[in-house]
PDB file of C-alpha atoms and ligand atoms in Angstrom:
ATOM      1  CA  MET A1132     -60.243 144.802 -21.784  1.00 67.00           C
ATOM      2  CA  CYS A1133     -60.440 148.285 -21.337  1.00 94.00           C
ATOM      3  CA  ARG A1134     -62.552 148.970 -24.640  1.00 98.00           C
ATOM      4  CA  LEU A1135     -62.949 151.980 -23.444  1.00 98.00           C
ATOM      5  CA  SER A1136     -59.790 153.309 -22.157  1.00 98.00           C
ATOM      6  CA  GLY A1137     -59.523 157.610 -22.187  1.00 97.00           C
ATOM      7  CA  LYS A1138     -63.423 158.291 -22.990  1.00 98.00           C
ATOM      8  CA  VAL A1139     -65.705 160.256 -21.061  1.00 98.00           C
ATOM      9  CA  ALA A1140     -69.335 158.954 -21.044  1.00 99.00           C
ATOM     10  CA  VAL A1141     -72.554 160.037 -19.860  1.00 99.00           C
ATOM     11  CA  ILE A1142     -75.233 157.576 -18.653  1.00 99.00           C
ATOM     12  CA  THR A1143     -79.202 158.713 -17.990  1.00 99.00           C
ATOM     13  CA  GLY A1144     -81.195 156.366 -15.969  1.00 98.00           C
ATOM     14  CA  ALA A1145     -78.023 154.673 -14.021  1.00 99.00           C
ATOM     15  CA  ALA A1146     -79.598 154.078 -10.935  1.00 98.00           C
ATOM     16  CA  GLN A1147     -81.091 150.551 -11.951  1.00 98.00           C
ATOM     17  CA  GLY A1148     -81.821 148.221 -14.479  1.00 98.00           C
ATOM     18  CA  MET A1149     -79.580 148.993 -17.222  1.00 98.00           C
ATOM     19  CA  GLY A1150     -78.181 152.738 -16.795  1.00 98.00           C
ATOM     20  CA  GLU A1151     -76.760 150.396 -14.093  1.00 98.00           C
ATOM     21  CA  ALA A1152     -75.269 147.380 -15.789  1.00 98.00           C
ATOM     22  CA  HIS A1153     -73.644 150.221 -18.284  1.00 99.00           C
ATOM     23  CA  ALA A1154     -72.209 152.076 -15.593  1.00 99.00           C
ATOM     24  CA  ARG A1155     -70.463 148.770 -15.156  1.00 98.00           C
ATOM     25  CA  VAL A1156     -69.877 147.527 -18.228  1.00 98.00           C
ATOM     26  CA  PHE A1157     -68.289 151.235 -18.722  1.00 98.00           C
ATOM     27  CA  ILE A1158     -65.883 151.306 -15.699  1.00 98.00           C
ATOM     28  CA  ARG A1159     -64.405 147.712 -16.403  1.00 98.00           C
ATOM     29  CA  GLU A1160     -63.172 148.486 -20.442  1.00 98.00           C
ATOM     30  CA  GLY A1161     -61.758 152.217 -19.076  1.00 98.00           C
ATOM     31  CA  ALA A1162     -63.740 154.816 -19.190  1.00 98.00           C
ATOM     32  CA  SER A1163     -65.053 157.436 -16.836  1.00 98.00           C
ATOM     33  CA  VAL A1164     -67.863 157.424 -15.761  1.00 99.00           C
ATOM     34  CA  ILE A1165     -70.685 160.136 -14.443  1.00 99.00           C
ATOM     35  CA  LEU A1166     -74.107 158.519 -13.943  1.00 99.00           C
ATOM     36  CA  THR A1167     -77.350 160.242 -13.929  1.00 99.00           C
ATOM     37  CA  ASP A1168     -80.577 159.733 -12.175  1.00 99.00           C
ATOM     38  CA  VAL A1169     -83.662 161.339 -10.127  1.00 99.00           C
ATOM     39  CA  ASN A1170     -82.772 158.856  -7.817  1.00 98.00           C
ATOM     40  CA  GLN A1171     -80.244 160.353  -5.823  1.00 98.00           C
ATOM     41  CA  ALA A1172     -79.780 157.980  -3.237  1.00 98.00           C
ATOM     42  CA  LYS A1173     -79.665 154.956  -5.558  1.00 98.00           C
ATOM     43  CA  GLY A1174     -77.354 156.561  -7.528  1.00 98.00           C
ATOM     44  CA  GLU A1175     -74.846 157.765  -5.165  1.00 98.00           C
ATOM     45  CA  ALA A1176     -74.917 155.174  -3.357  1.00 98.00           C
ATOM     46  CA  LEU A1177     -73.639 152.778  -6.667  1.00 98.00           C
ATOM     47  CA  ALA A1178     -71.099 155.413  -7.503  1.00 98.00           C
ATOM     48  CA  ARG A1179     -69.131 154.741  -4.341  1.00 98.00           C
ATOM     49  CA  LYS A1180     -69.557 151.232  -5.018  1.00 98.00           C
ATOM     50  CA  LEU A1181     -67.847 151.809  -8.606  1.00 98.00           C
ATOM     51  CA  GLY A1182     -65.167 153.871  -7.193  1.00 98.00           C
ATOM     52  CA  ASP A1183     -62.738 156.713  -8.707  1.00 98.00           C
ATOM     53  CA  LYS A1184     -63.926 156.712 -12.409  1.00 98.00           C
ATOM     54  CA  ALA A1185     -67.225 156.866 -11.708  1.00 99.00           C
ATOM     55  CA  MET A1186     -69.465 159.700 -10.489  1.00 99.00           C
ATOM     56  CA  PHE A1187     -72.824 160.867  -9.338  1.00 99.00           C
ATOM     57  CA  VAL A1188     -74.970 164.329 -10.186  1.00 99.00           C
ATOM     58  CA  THR A1189     -78.669 164.288  -9.718  1.00 98.00           C
ATOM     59  CA  HIS A1190     -80.464 164.697 -12.211  1.00 98.00           C
ATOM     60  CA  ASP A1191     -84.096 165.087 -14.876  1.00 99.00           C
ATOM     61  CA  VAL A1192     -83.435 164.493 -17.880  1.00 99.00           C
ATOM     62  CA  ALA A1193     -86.091 167.002 -19.071  1.00 99.00           C
ATOM     63  CA  SER A1194     -84.312 169.766 -17.696  1.00 99.00           C
ATOM     64  CA  ALA A1195     -82.059 171.910 -19.625  1.00 98.00           C
ATOM     65  CA  ALA A1196     -80.515 173.481 -16.243  1.00 98.00           C
ATOM     66  CA  ASP A1197     -79.816 169.904 -14.936  1.00 99.00           C
ATOM     67  CA  TRP A1198     -78.604 168.726 -18.358  1.00 99.00           C
ATOM     68  CA  ALA A1199     -76.366 172.543 -18.166  1.00 98.00           C
ATOM     69  CA  THR A1200     -75.690 170.836 -14.031  1.00 98.00           C
ATOM     70  CA  VAL A1201     -73.906 167.009 -15.571  1.00 99.00           C
ATOM     71  CA  ILE A1202     -72.473 168.375 -18.025  1.00 98.00           C
ATOM     72  CA  ALA A1203     -70.016 171.060 -15.933  1.00 98.00           C
ATOM     73  CA  LEU A1204     -69.329 168.314 -12.827  1.00 98.00           C
ATOM     74  CA  GLY A1205     -69.097 165.888 -15.540  1.00 98.00           C
ATOM     75  CA  GLU A1206     -66.606 167.618 -17.134  1.00 98.00           C
ATOM     76  CA  ALA A1207     -64.253 169.944 -13.748  1.00 98.00           C
ATOM     77  CA  GLN A1208     -63.735 166.358 -12.585  1.00 98.00           C
ATOM     78  CA  PHE A1209     -63.191 164.384 -15.855  1.00 98.00           C
ATOM     79  CA  GLY A1210     -62.924 166.349 -19.330  1.00 98.00           C
ATOM     80  CA  ARG A1211     -64.853 166.176 -22.269  1.00 98.00           C
ATOM     81  CA  VAL A1212     -67.498 164.030 -22.658  1.00 98.00           C
ATOM     82  CA  THR A1213     -67.349 162.463 -25.784  1.00 98.00           C
ATOM     83  CA  VAL A1214     -68.815 159.595 -24.827  1.00 99.00           C
ATOM     84  CA  LEU A1215     -72.975 160.021 -24.140  1.00 99.00           C
ATOM     85  CA  VAL A1216     -76.318 157.367 -23.288  1.00 99.00           C
ATOM     86  CA  ASN A1217     -79.421 158.224 -23.132  1.00 99.00           C
ATOM     87  CA  ASN A1218     -80.830 155.762 -21.595  1.00 98.00           C
ATOM     88  CA  ALA A1219     -83.272 156.978 -19.080  1.00 98.00           C
ATOM     89  CA  GLY A1220     -86.921 156.336 -19.605  1.00 98.00           C
ATOM     90  CA  VAL A1221     -90.687 155.986 -18.616  1.00 97.00           C
ATOM     91  CA  ILE A1222     -93.806 153.910 -19.562  1.00 96.00           C
ATOM     92  CA  GLY A1223     -95.614 155.698 -17.959  1.00 97.00           C
ATOM     93  CA  PRO A1224     -99.623 154.355 -17.975  1.00 96.00           C
ATOM     94  CA  VAL A1225    -100.321 150.657 -19.804  1.00 94.00           C
ATOM     95  CA  GLN A1226    -103.514 152.000 -21.073  1.00 95.00           C
ATOM     96  CA  ASP A1227    -105.399 152.589 -24.431  1.00 96.00           C
ATOM     97  CA  LEU A1228    -106.156 154.831 -26.341  1.00 97.00           C
ATOM     98  CA  LEU A1229    -109.056 156.313 -24.731  1.00 97.00           C
ATOM     99  CA  SER A1230    -107.651 156.376 -21.087  1.00 97.00           C
ATOM    100  CA  PHE A1231    -104.830 156.966 -21.861  1.00 97.00           C
ATOM    101  CA  SER A1232    -104.500 161.133 -20.857  1.00 98.00           C
ATOM    102  CA  GLU A1233    -103.221 164.628 -23.043  1.00 98.00           C
ATOM    103  CA  ASP A1234    -101.118 164.609 -18.717  1.00 98.00           C
ATOM    104  CA  ASP A1235     -99.740 161.775 -19.362  1.00 98.00           C
ATOM    105  CA  PHE A1236     -98.283 161.828 -23.104  1.00 98.00           C
ATOM    106  CA  LEU A1237     -96.615 164.902 -22.174  1.00 98.00           C
ATOM    107  CA  LYS A1238     -95.011 162.983 -18.821  1.00 98.00           C
ATOM    108  CA  VAL A1239     -94.204 160.675 -20.489  1.00 98.00           C
ATOM    109  CA  CYS A1240     -92.442 162.418 -23.622  1.00 98.00           C
ATOM    110  CA  ALA A1241     -91.456 164.604 -21.214  1.00 99.00           C
ATOM    111  CA  ILE A1242     -88.715 162.180 -20.299  1.00 99.00           C
ATOM    112  CA  ASN A1243     -88.530 160.028 -23.111  1.00 98.00           C
ATOM    113  CA  GLN A1244     -87.817 162.241 -26.374  1.00 99.00           C
ATOM    114  CA  LEU A1245     -87.379 165.729 -24.746  1.00 99.00           C
ATOM    115  CA  GLY A1246     -84.927 163.949 -22.575  1.00 99.00           C
ATOM    116  CA  VAL A1247     -82.691 162.791 -25.250  1.00 99.00           C
ATOM    117  CA  PHE A1248     -83.079 165.596 -27.573  1.00 99.00           C
ATOM    118  CA  LEU A1249     -81.460 167.936 -24.367  1.00 99.00           C
ATOM    119  CA  GLY A1250     -78.883 165.318 -24.273  1.00 99.00           C
ATOM    120  CA  MET A1251     -77.634 165.494 -27.643  1.00 99.00           C
ATOM    121  CA  LYS A1252     -77.787 169.364 -27.503  1.00 98.00           C
ATOM    122  CA  ALA A1253     -75.280 169.374 -24.407  1.00 98.00           C
ATOM    123  CA  VAL A1254     -73.050 167.689 -25.100  1.00 98.00           C
ATOM    124  CA  LEU A1255     -72.119 168.598 -28.849  1.00 98.00           C
ATOM    125  CA  PRO A1256     -70.320 171.242 -28.244  1.00 98.00           C
ATOM    126  CA  SER A1257     -67.724 168.497 -26.187  1.00 98.00           C
ATOM    127  CA  MET A1258     -67.837 166.582 -28.954  1.00 98.00           C
ATOM    128  CA  ILE A1259     -66.884 168.709 -31.089  1.00 98.00           C
ATOM    129  CA  ALA A1260     -64.763 170.487 -29.984  1.00 98.00           C
ATOM    130  CA  SER A1261     -62.927 167.213 -28.810  1.00 98.00           C
ATOM    131  CA  GLY A1262     -62.622 165.700 -32.639  1.00 98.00           C
ATOM    132  CA  GLY A1263     -66.203 163.110 -32.244  1.00 98.00           C
ATOM    133  CA  GLY A1264     -67.819 161.540 -30.306  1.00 98.00           C
ATOM    134  CA  SER A1265     -71.090 158.832 -29.916  1.00 99.00           C
ATOM    135  CA  ILE A1266     -73.831 159.631 -28.788  1.00 99.00           C
ATOM    136  CA  VAL A1267     -76.103 156.306 -27.909  1.00 99.00           C
ATOM    137  CA  ASN A1268     -80.438 157.496 -27.462  1.00 99.00           C
ATOM    138  CA  ILE A1269     -82.262 153.802 -25.712  1.00 99.00           C
ATOM    139  CA  SER A1270     -85.044 153.653 -27.555  1.00 98.00           C
ATOM    140  CA  SER A1271     -86.863 150.158 -27.604  1.00 98.00           C
ATOM    141  CA  ILE A1272     -88.499 147.793 -29.856  1.00 97.00           C
ATOM    142  CA  ALA A1273     -91.579 150.100 -29.479  1.00 97.00           C
ATOM    143  CA  GLY A1274     -89.502 152.300 -31.628  1.00 98.00           C
ATOM    144  CA  MET A1275     -89.770 149.540 -34.164  1.00 98.00           C
ATOM    145  CA  LEU A1276     -93.498 148.921 -34.822  1.00 96.00           C
ATOM    146  CA  GLY A1277     -96.504 149.022 -32.839  1.00 95.00           C
ATOM    147  CA  THR A1278     -95.923 146.570 -29.663  1.00 87.00           C
ATOM    148  CA  ARG A1279     -99.457 145.743 -27.879  1.00 81.00           C
ATOM    149  CA  GLU A1280     -97.745 145.065 -24.649  1.00 80.00           C
ATOM    150  CA  SER A1281     -96.691 147.111 -22.389  1.00 82.00           C
ATOM    151  CA  SER A1282     -97.174 150.082 -24.056  1.00 92.00           C
ATOM    152  CA  ASN A1283     -98.886 152.665 -25.280  1.00 97.00           C
ATOM    153  CA  ALA A1284     -99.240 156.158 -27.148  1.00 98.00           C
ATOM    154  CA  ALA A1285     -96.810 158.298 -25.333  1.00 98.00           C
ATOM    155  CA  TYR A1286     -93.883 154.995 -25.165  1.00 98.00           C
ATOM    156  CA  CYS A1287     -94.623 153.664 -28.966  1.00 98.00           C
ATOM    157  CA  ALA A1288     -94.226 157.700 -29.978  1.00 98.00           C
ATOM    158  CA  SER A1289     -91.535 158.826 -27.705  1.00 98.00           C
ATOM    159  CA  LYS A1290     -89.103 155.546 -28.632  1.00 98.00           C
ATOM    160  CA  TRP A1291     -89.690 156.496 -33.053  1.00 98.00           C
ATOM    161  CA  ALA A1292     -88.736 160.128 -32.007  1.00 98.00           C
ATOM    162  CA  VAL A1293     -86.228 158.749 -30.498  1.00 99.00           C
ATOM    163  CA  ARG A1294     -85.024 156.610 -33.894  1.00 98.00           C
ATOM    164  CA  GLY A1295     -86.159 159.440 -36.277  1.00 98.00           C
ATOM    165  CA  MET A1296     -83.350 162.474 -34.160  1.00 98.00           C
ATOM    166  CA  SER A1297     -81.494 159.644 -33.942  1.00 99.00           C
ATOM    167  CA  LYS A1298     -80.484 158.952 -37.626  1.00 98.00           C
ATOM    168  CA  LEU A1299     -81.425 163.354 -38.543  1.00 98.00           C
ATOM    169  CA  ILE A1300     -78.729 163.886 -35.758  1.00 99.00           C
ATOM    170  CA  ALA A1301     -75.777 160.852 -37.298  1.00 99.00           C
ATOM    171  CA  ALA A1302     -76.609 162.762 -40.738  1.00 98.00           C
ATOM    172  CA  GLN A1303     -75.947 166.202 -39.510  1.00 98.00           C
ATOM    173  CA  HIS A1304     -72.883 165.417 -37.755  1.00 98.00           C
ATOM    174  CA  GLY A1305     -71.218 163.429 -38.902  1.00 98.00           C
ATOM    175  CA  LYS A1306     -68.793 166.075 -40.336  1.00 98.00           C
ATOM    176  CA  ASP A1307     -67.490 166.770 -36.841  1.00 98.00           C
ATOM    177  CA  GLY A1308     -67.144 162.806 -36.303  1.00 98.00           C
ATOM    178  CA  ILE A1309     -70.358 162.276 -34.264  1.00 99.00           C
ATOM    179  CA  ARG A1310     -71.523 158.377 -34.503  1.00 99.00           C
ATOM    180  CA  VAL A1311     -75.111 158.269 -33.892  1.00 99.00           C
ATOM    181  CA  ASN A1312     -77.368 155.627 -32.906  1.00 99.00           C
ATOM    182  CA  SER A1313     -80.276 153.789 -31.303  1.00 99.00           C
ATOM    183  CA  VAL A1314     -80.773 150.711 -29.660  1.00 99.00           C
ATOM    184  CA  HIS A1315     -84.022 148.670 -29.172  1.00 98.00           C
ATOM    185  CA  PRO A1316     -84.266 145.918 -26.749  1.00 98.00           C
ATOM    186  CA  GLY A1317     -87.373 144.181 -26.607  1.00 96.00           C
ATOM    187  CA  TYR A1318     -88.313 141.967 -22.865  1.00 95.00           C
ATOM    188  CA  ILE A1319     -85.240 142.938 -20.357  1.00 96.00           C
ATOM    189  CA  LEU A1320     -84.954 141.860 -17.571  1.00 96.00           C
ATOM    190  CA  THR A1321     -84.730 145.104 -15.014  1.00 94.00           C
ATOM    191  CA  PRO A1322     -87.160 146.992 -12.271  1.00 89.00           C
ATOM    192  CA  MET A1323     -89.246 148.399 -15.648  1.00 82.00           C
ATOM    193  CA  MET A1324     -90.113 145.323 -17.656  1.00 83.00           C
ATOM    194  CA  VAL A1325     -90.684 142.794 -14.122  1.00 79.00           C
ATOM    195  CA  ALA A1326     -93.565 146.096 -12.970  1.00 75.00           C
ATOM    196  CA  ALA A1327     -94.864 146.262 -16.917  1.00 70.00           C
ATOM    197  CA  THR A1328     -95.142 142.591 -17.664  1.00 70.00           C
ATOM    198  CA  ASP A1329     -96.056 141.772 -13.355  1.00 67.00           C
ATOM    199  CA  ALA A1330     -99.893 143.628 -14.919  1.00 60.00           C
ATOM    200  CA  GLU A1331     -99.999 141.528 -17.707  1.00 60.00           C
ATOM    201  CA  GLY A1332    -100.095 138.314 -15.488  1.00 56.00           C
ATOM    202  CA  GLY A1333     -96.338 137.494 -16.520  1.00 63.00           C
ATOM    203  CA  GLY A1334     -96.319 135.067 -20.681  1.00 73.00           C
ATOM    204  CA  ALA A1335     -93.796 137.418 -21.977  1.00 77.00           C
ATOM    205  CA  ALA A1336     -91.050 134.477 -22.260  1.00 84.00           C
ATOM    206  CA  GLU A1337     -93.474 133.209 -25.230  1.00 88.00           C
ATOM    207  CA  ALA A1338     -93.237 135.911 -27.831  1.00 88.00           C
ATOM    208  CA  ILE A1339     -89.403 135.415 -28.028  1.00 94.00           C
ATOM    209  CA  PRO A1340     -87.284 133.137 -29.744  1.00 96.00           C
ATOM    210  CA  LEU A1341     -85.089 132.246 -27.822  1.00 96.00           C
ATOM    211  CA  GLY A1342     -87.399 131.375 -25.455  1.00 94.00           C
ATOM    212  CA  ARG A1343     -86.311 134.189 -22.726  1.00 94.00           C
ATOM    213  CA  MET A1344     -85.848 137.427 -21.814  1.00 94.00           C
ATOM    214  CA  ALA A1345     -82.734 139.185 -21.684  1.00 96.00           C
ATOM    215  CA  GLN A1346     -80.486 139.756 -19.141  1.00 97.00           C
ATOM    216  CA  PRO A1347     -79.617 143.778 -19.405  1.00 98.00           C
ATOM    217  CA  GLU A1348     -75.813 143.035 -20.081  1.00 98.00           C
ATOM    218  CA  GLU A1349     -76.768 141.930 -23.094  1.00 98.00           C
ATOM    219  CA  VAL A1350     -77.991 144.970 -24.167  1.00 98.00           C
ATOM    220  CA  SER A1351     -74.209 146.829 -22.341  1.00 99.00           C
ATOM    221  CA  ASN A1352     -72.563 144.571 -24.281  1.00 98.00           C
ATOM    222  CA  VAL A1353     -74.097 146.454 -27.467  1.00 99.00           C
ATOM    223  CA  VAL A1354     -73.865 149.797 -26.004  1.00 99.00           C
ATOM    224  CA  LEU A1355     -70.179 148.852 -25.036  1.00 99.00           C
ATOM    225  CA  PHE A1356     -69.920 148.225 -28.516  1.00 99.00           C
ATOM    226  CA  LEU A1357     -71.223 151.029 -29.760  1.00 99.00           C
ATOM    227  CA  ALA A1358     -69.458 153.506 -27.492  1.00 99.00           C
ATOM    228  CA  SER A1359     -66.361 152.222 -28.445  1.00 98.00           C
ATOM    229  CA  ASP A1360     -63.944 152.715 -31.619  1.00 98.00           C
ATOM    230  CA  GLU A1361     -64.054 149.389 -32.775  1.00 98.00           C
ATOM    231  CA  ALA A1362     -68.235 151.003 -34.399  1.00 98.00           C
ATOM    232  CA  SER A1363     -65.411 153.588 -36.080  1.00 98.00           C
ATOM    233  CA  PHE A1364     -68.158 153.167 -39.027  1.00 98.00           C
ATOM    234  CA  VAL A1365     -71.225 152.870 -37.531  1.00 99.00           C
ATOM    235  CA  SER A1366     -73.591 155.497 -37.441  1.00 99.00           C
ATOM    236  CA  GLY A1367     -77.558 156.292 -38.136  1.00 99.00           C
ATOM    237  CA  ALA A1368     -78.230 152.515 -37.892  1.00 98.00           C
ATOM    238  CA  GLU A1369     -80.857 151.307 -35.194  1.00 98.00           C
ATOM    239  CA  HIS A1370     -80.071 147.984 -32.993  1.00 98.00           C
ATOM    240  CA  VAL A1371     -82.493 145.758 -31.707  1.00 98.00           C
ATOM    241  CA  VAL A1372     -81.318 143.309 -29.585  1.00 98.00           C
ATOM    242  CA  ASP A1373     -84.799 140.978 -29.159  1.00 97.00           C
ATOM    243  CA  GLY A1374     -84.179 137.764 -29.057  1.00 97.00           C
ATOM    244  CA  ALA A1375     -85.582 137.511 -32.790  1.00 97.00           C
ATOM    245  CA  MET A1376     -89.119 138.632 -31.397  1.00 95.00           C
ATOM    246  CA  ILE A1377     -90.319 140.974 -33.731  1.00 96.00           C
ATOM    247  CA  ALA A1378     -87.991 138.888 -36.324  1.00 96.00           C
ATOM    248  CA  GLY A1379     -91.132 137.544 -38.268  1.00 85.00           C
TER     249      GLY A1379
HETATM  250  N1  LIG B2832     -86.861 146.677 -19.859  1.00 82.68           N
HETATM  251  C1  LIG B2832     -87.122 146.649 -20.589  1.00 82.68           C
HETATM  252  O1  LIG B2832     -87.261 146.228 -21.227  1.00 82.68           O
HETATM  253  C2  LIG B2832     -87.388 147.577 -21.933  1.00 82.68           C
HETATM  254  C3  LIG B2832     -86.704 147.178 -23.292  1.00 82.68           C
HETATM  255  C4  LIG B2832     -86.752 148.290 -24.688  1.00 82.68           C
HETATM  256  C5  LIG B2832     -86.633 149.719 -23.679  1.00 82.68           C
HETATM  257  N2  LIG B2832     -86.279 149.955 -22.689  1.00 82.68           N
HETATM  258  C6  LIG B2832     -85.837 151.610 -22.574  1.00 82.68           C
HETATM  259  O2  LIG B2832     -84.639 151.335 -21.977  1.00 82.68           O
HETATM  260  C7  LIG B2832     -84.371 152.500 -20.917  1.00 82.68           C
HETATM  261  C8  LIG B2832     -83.968 151.677 -19.675  1.00 82.68           C
HETATM  262  O3  LIG B2832     -84.559 151.471 -18.835  1.00 82.68           O
HETATM  263  P1  LIG B2832     -84.510 149.927 -17.581  1.00 82.68           P
HETATM  264  O4  LIG B2832     -85.757 148.420 -18.244  1.00 82.68           O
HETATM  265  O5  LIG B2832     -83.956 149.796 -16.920  1.00 82.68           O
HETATM  266  O6  LIG B2832     -85.739 151.343 -16.520  1.00 82.68           O
HETATM  267  P2  LIG B2832     -85.694 151.546 -15.118  1.00 82.68           P
HETATM  268  O7  LIG B2832     -86.962 151.561 -14.622  1.00 82.68           O
HETATM  269  O8  LIG B2832     -84.958 149.491 -14.489  1.00 82.68           O
HETATM  270  O9  LIG B2832     -84.149 152.631 -14.686  1.00 82.68           O
HETATM  271  C9  LIG B2832     -84.874 153.754 -15.429  1.00 82.68           C
HETATM  272  C10 LIG B2832     -83.883 154.365 -14.541  1.00 82.68           C
HETATM  273  O10 LIG B2832     -84.676 155.693 -15.509  1.00 82.68           O
HETATM  274  C11 LIG B2832     -84.601 156.705 -14.112  1.00 82.68           C
HETATM  275  N3  LIG B2832     -85.276 157.855 -15.023  1.00 82.68           N
HETATM  276  C12 LIG B2832     -87.083 157.544 -14.790  1.00 82.68           C
HETATM  277  N4  LIG B2832     -87.571 159.291 -15.075  1.00 82.68           N
HETATM  278  C13 LIG B2832     -85.641 159.969 -14.785  1.00 82.68           C
HETATM  279  C14 LIG B2832     -85.800 161.752 -15.036  1.00 82.68           C
HETATM  280  N5  LIG B2832     -86.917 162.283 -16.201  1.00 82.68           N
HETATM  281  N6  LIG B2832     -84.552 161.703 -15.196  1.00 82.68           N
HETATM  282  C15 LIG B2832     -83.365 160.996 -15.311  1.00 82.68           C
HETATM  283  N7  LIG B2832     -83.942 159.186 -15.110  1.00 82.68           N
HETATM  284  C16 LIG B2832     -84.958 159.470 -15.220  1.00 82.68           C
HETATM  285  C17 LIG B2832     -85.239 155.707 -12.946  1.00 82.68           C
HETATM  286  O11 LIG B2832     -84.853 156.748 -11.945  1.00 82.68           O
HETATM  287  C18 LIG B2832     -84.844 154.479 -13.180  1.00 82.68           C
HETATM  288  O12 LIG B2832     -83.057 154.461 -12.108  1.00 82.68           O
HETATM  289  C19 LIG B2832     -85.283 153.364 -20.882  1.00 82.68           C
HETATM  290  O13 LIG B2832     -85.273 154.305 -22.238  1.00 82.68           O
HETATM  291  C20 LIG B2832     -86.351 151.693 -21.403  1.00 82.68           C
HETATM  292  O14 LIG B2832     -87.619 152.991 -21.883  1.00 82.68           O
HETATM  293  C21 LIG B2832     -86.691 148.948 -21.971  1.00 82.68           C
END
């Protein structure tokens, strides 16, 4: 227990789904956690339940000004941020390229791709001043290959971009003691996935060798490891959590 004691973490998209699970696990392991989300009501209610080591800040990850507010409020409460989990994301309409609009492409990329860029930029000064830190960027199996199901060109492009940026910043800022990794979940039982697979008419679990979708906590356990000092030499790598879905 307390594998994250002394760490101050920002987790985006933390009002529900995997972000909520990461926040619960991080608090259990001794971190102070700044939960952020556009969903203020849900985020505030969750932070209240999690107690004194949690706080919530309303935050659109696509806004640089919002990121400045998150860091200022979070650090005033808990001290320098040393862990960032860029988790917030959206799928957008699950449509073929021919019907997918430019407007939807830009909206998805603003949250999934620009949001991760802005997040890393926002925490870098604190991590450099602290002598290091860990950034965990949530991509997808859609950032490992072109998955046909529950995806579209913008989701796929943005999740590959997250994977690429993670490697670049890991390479450029390793000298500052900063580790950057990407996590690539498969089918995880969250509100996002339930909505996407309902739209497909079910049957998604059949494509997973382990025979089921995962619970959010099964991804949190990997994020926890990457955030902790146990992962001290793990950086610039992809971590697929998919029950062997893309293995064969
Ligand atoms: N569920 C899956 O099977 C799956 C698979 C692969 C990757 N992912 C990725 O995991 C991450 C979490 O997904 P989830 O399934 O928990 O989704 P979810 O929809 O259940 O939760 C996402 C959260 O992000 C928040 N959010 C949306 N736009 C935001 C913005 N602009 N700024 C801040 N917060 C915003 C939402 O309000 C929500 O609380 C996403 O990046 C998603 O792409 C999910």
